Coordinates of C-alpha atoms in Angstrom, one line a residue:
X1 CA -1.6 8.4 45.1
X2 CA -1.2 10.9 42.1
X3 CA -3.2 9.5 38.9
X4 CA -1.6 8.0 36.1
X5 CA -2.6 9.7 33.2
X6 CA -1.9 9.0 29.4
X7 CA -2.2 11.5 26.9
X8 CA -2.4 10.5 23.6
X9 CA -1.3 12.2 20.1
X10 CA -2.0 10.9 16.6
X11 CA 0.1 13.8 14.2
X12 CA 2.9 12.3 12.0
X13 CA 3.2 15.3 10.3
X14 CA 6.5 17.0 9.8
X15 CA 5.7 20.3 10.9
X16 CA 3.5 19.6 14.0
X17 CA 1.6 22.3 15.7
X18 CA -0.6 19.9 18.1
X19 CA 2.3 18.3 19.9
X20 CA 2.1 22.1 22.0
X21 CA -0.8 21.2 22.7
X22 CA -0.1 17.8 24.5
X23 CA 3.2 19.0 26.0
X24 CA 1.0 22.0 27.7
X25 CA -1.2 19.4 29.2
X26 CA 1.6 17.2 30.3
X27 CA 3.0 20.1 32.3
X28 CA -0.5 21.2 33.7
X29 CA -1.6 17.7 34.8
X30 CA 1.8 17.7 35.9
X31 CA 1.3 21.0 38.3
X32 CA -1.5 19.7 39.5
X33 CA 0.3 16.3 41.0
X34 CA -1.2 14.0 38.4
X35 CA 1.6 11.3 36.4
X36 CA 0.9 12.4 33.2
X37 CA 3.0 10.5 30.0
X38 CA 2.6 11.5 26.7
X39 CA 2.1 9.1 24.2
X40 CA 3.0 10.2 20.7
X41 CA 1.8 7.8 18.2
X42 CA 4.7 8.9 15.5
X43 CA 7.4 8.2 17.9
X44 CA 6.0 5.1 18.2
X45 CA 5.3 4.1 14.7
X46 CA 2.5 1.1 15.4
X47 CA 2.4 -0.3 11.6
X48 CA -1.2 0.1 10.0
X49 CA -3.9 -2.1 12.1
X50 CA -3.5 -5.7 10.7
X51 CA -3.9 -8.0 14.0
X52 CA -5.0 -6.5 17.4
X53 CA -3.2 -6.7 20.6
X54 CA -5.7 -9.5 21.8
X55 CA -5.0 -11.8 19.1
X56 CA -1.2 -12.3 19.6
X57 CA -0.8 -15.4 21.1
X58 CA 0.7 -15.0 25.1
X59 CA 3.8 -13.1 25.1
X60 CA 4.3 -13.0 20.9
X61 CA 3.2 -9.6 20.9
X62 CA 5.7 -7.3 19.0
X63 CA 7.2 -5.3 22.3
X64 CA 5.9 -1.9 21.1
X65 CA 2.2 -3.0 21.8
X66 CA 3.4 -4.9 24.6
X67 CA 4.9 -2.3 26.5
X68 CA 1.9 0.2 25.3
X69 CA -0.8 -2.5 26.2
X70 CA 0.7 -2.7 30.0
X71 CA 0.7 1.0 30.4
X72 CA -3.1 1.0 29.6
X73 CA -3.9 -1.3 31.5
X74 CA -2.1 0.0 34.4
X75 CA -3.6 3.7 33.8
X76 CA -6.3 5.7 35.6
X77 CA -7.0 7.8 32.6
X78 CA -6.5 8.9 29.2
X79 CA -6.6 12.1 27.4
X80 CA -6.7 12.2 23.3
X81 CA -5.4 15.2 21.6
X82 CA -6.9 15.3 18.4
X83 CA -6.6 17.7 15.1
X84 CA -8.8 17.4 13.2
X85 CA -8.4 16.4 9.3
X86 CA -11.0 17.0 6.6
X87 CA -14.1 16.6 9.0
X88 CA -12.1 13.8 10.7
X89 CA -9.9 11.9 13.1
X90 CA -5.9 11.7 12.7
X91 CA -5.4 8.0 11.1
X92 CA -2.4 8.0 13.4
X93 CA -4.3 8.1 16.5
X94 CA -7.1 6.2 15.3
X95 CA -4.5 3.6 14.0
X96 CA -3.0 3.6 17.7
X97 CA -5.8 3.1 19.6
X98 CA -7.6 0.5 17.6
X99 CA -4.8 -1.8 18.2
X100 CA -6.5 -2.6 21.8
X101 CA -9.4 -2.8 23.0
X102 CA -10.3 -4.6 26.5
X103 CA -7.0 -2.8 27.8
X104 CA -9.3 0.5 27.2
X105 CA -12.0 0.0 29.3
X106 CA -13.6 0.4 32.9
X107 CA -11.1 4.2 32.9
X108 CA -12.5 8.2 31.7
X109 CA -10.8 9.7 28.8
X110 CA -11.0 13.1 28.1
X111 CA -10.8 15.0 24.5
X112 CA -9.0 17.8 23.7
X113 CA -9.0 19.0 20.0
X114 CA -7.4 21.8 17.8
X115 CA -7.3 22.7 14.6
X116 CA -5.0 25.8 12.8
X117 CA -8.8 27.5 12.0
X118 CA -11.8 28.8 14.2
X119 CA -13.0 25.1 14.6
X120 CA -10.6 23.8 16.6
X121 CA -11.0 20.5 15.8
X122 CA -14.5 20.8 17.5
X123 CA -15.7 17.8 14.5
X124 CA -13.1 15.5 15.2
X125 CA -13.8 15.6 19.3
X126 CA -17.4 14.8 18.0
X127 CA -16.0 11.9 16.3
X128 CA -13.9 10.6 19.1
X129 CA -16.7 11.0 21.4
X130 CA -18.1 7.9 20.0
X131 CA -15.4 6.3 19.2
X132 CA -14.1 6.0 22.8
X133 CA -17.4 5.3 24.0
X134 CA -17.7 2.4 22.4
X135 CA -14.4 1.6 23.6
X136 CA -15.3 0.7 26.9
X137 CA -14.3 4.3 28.3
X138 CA -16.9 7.2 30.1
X139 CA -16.0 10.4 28.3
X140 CA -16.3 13.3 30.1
X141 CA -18.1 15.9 29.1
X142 CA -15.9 18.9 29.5
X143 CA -13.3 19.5 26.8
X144 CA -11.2 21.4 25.7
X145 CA -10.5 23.2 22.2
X146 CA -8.0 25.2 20.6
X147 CA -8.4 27.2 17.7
X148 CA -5.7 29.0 15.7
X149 CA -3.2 26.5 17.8
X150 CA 0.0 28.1 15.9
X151 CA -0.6 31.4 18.1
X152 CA -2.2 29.9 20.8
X153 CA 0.9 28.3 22.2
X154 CA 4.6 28.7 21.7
X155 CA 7.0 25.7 20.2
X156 CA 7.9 25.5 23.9
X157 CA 4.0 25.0 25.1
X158 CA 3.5 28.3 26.4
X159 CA -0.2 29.7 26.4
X160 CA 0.2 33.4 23.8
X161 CA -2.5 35.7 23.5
X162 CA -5.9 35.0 23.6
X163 CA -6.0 31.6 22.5
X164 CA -3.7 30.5 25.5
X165 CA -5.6 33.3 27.7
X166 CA -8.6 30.3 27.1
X167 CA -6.5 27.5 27.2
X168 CA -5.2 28.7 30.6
X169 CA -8.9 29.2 31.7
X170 CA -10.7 26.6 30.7
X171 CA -8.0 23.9 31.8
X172 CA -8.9 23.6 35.4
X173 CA -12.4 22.9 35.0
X174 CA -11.4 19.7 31.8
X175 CA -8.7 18.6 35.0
X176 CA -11.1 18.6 37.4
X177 CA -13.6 16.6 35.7
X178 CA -11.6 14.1 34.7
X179 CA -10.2 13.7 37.8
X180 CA -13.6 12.9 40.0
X181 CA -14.6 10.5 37.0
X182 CA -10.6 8.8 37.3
X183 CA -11.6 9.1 41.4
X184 CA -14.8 7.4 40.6
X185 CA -13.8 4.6 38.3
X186 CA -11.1 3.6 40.9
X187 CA -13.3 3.3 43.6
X188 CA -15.7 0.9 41.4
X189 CA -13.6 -1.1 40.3
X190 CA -11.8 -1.7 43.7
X191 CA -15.8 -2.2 45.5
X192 CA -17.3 -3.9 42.4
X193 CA -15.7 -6.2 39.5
X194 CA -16.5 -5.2 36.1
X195 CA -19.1 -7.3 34.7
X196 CA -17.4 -8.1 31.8

């Protein structure tokens, strides 16, 4: 059974640079036999947070967070692709993913950040960190982060120079680790029910 994998972006940006980054990881989680789906928070234009998921009555959910909320719930994983802006999150991703909650938990998520600078979004991962966390997810501790992300990967994905030369090597080890916690939290939850 391959694992279903989300992976989340948060840019509504005209000029997006971070979407390579999330269709590289679609295709290399891909490769590697995984489902991966990208979910891209601008295509599917959640309006700012004012009720959650949890507090639509039964089946009065608008279908958007309907049909988002079932593909959570029915995921073995998530991955969050993050820029980073001024020091923090993307409102569009945070926006997204505050819109549920128990839907979230008992599954690893993984963080993988860039940035146009040297940073790579390495401050906005640290934010996330938490964030998920207190979610209800394990995050694992190997990411990933991509600096200069403009030269790092093509508008078709494809890893260029030495940014991608990293991106290239340091993905195996970020798939890997997320796939023995995804291995892990399947076999939990099948032996033991979550205690909340």
């Amino acid at each position: 059974m391959s694992d279903r994998i989300l992976i989340f972006y948060g840019s509504y940006r005209q000029d997006r640079q971070g979407i390579r980054l999330a269709n590289y990881l679609v295709d290399a989680f891909g490769q590697r036999g995984a489902s991966p789906e990208l979910i891209d928070a601008k295509a599917i234009g959640l309006p700012m947070l004012d009720r959650m998921y949890k507090e639509y009555p039964k089946g009065t959910a608008p279908e958007a967070l309907e049909t988002l909320a079932e593909k959570i719930r029915t995921a073995d994983a998530f991955v969050f692709v993050t820029g980073e802006y001024n020091w923090g999150v993307q409102p569009g991703l945070k926006n997204l993913t505050d819109h549920f909650l128990e839907e979230w938990f008992w599954r690893p998520a993984a963080i993988a950040s860039y940035s146009a600078g040297r940073f790579a979004g390495a401050r906005s991962a640290m934010a996330w960190h938490g964030t998920l966390s207190e979610m209800g997810m394990v995050v694992t501790s190997t990411s990933i982060a991509v600096g200069g992300i403009g030269k790092a990967l093509s508008e078709n994905a494809e890893p260029t120079g030495d940014g991608g030369a990293a991106l290239d090597h340091a993905f195996p080890r970020f798939a890997d680790d997320l796939a023995w916690w995804t291995n892990a939290a399947r076999l939990q939850r099948k032996s033991t029910p979550p205690p909340y």
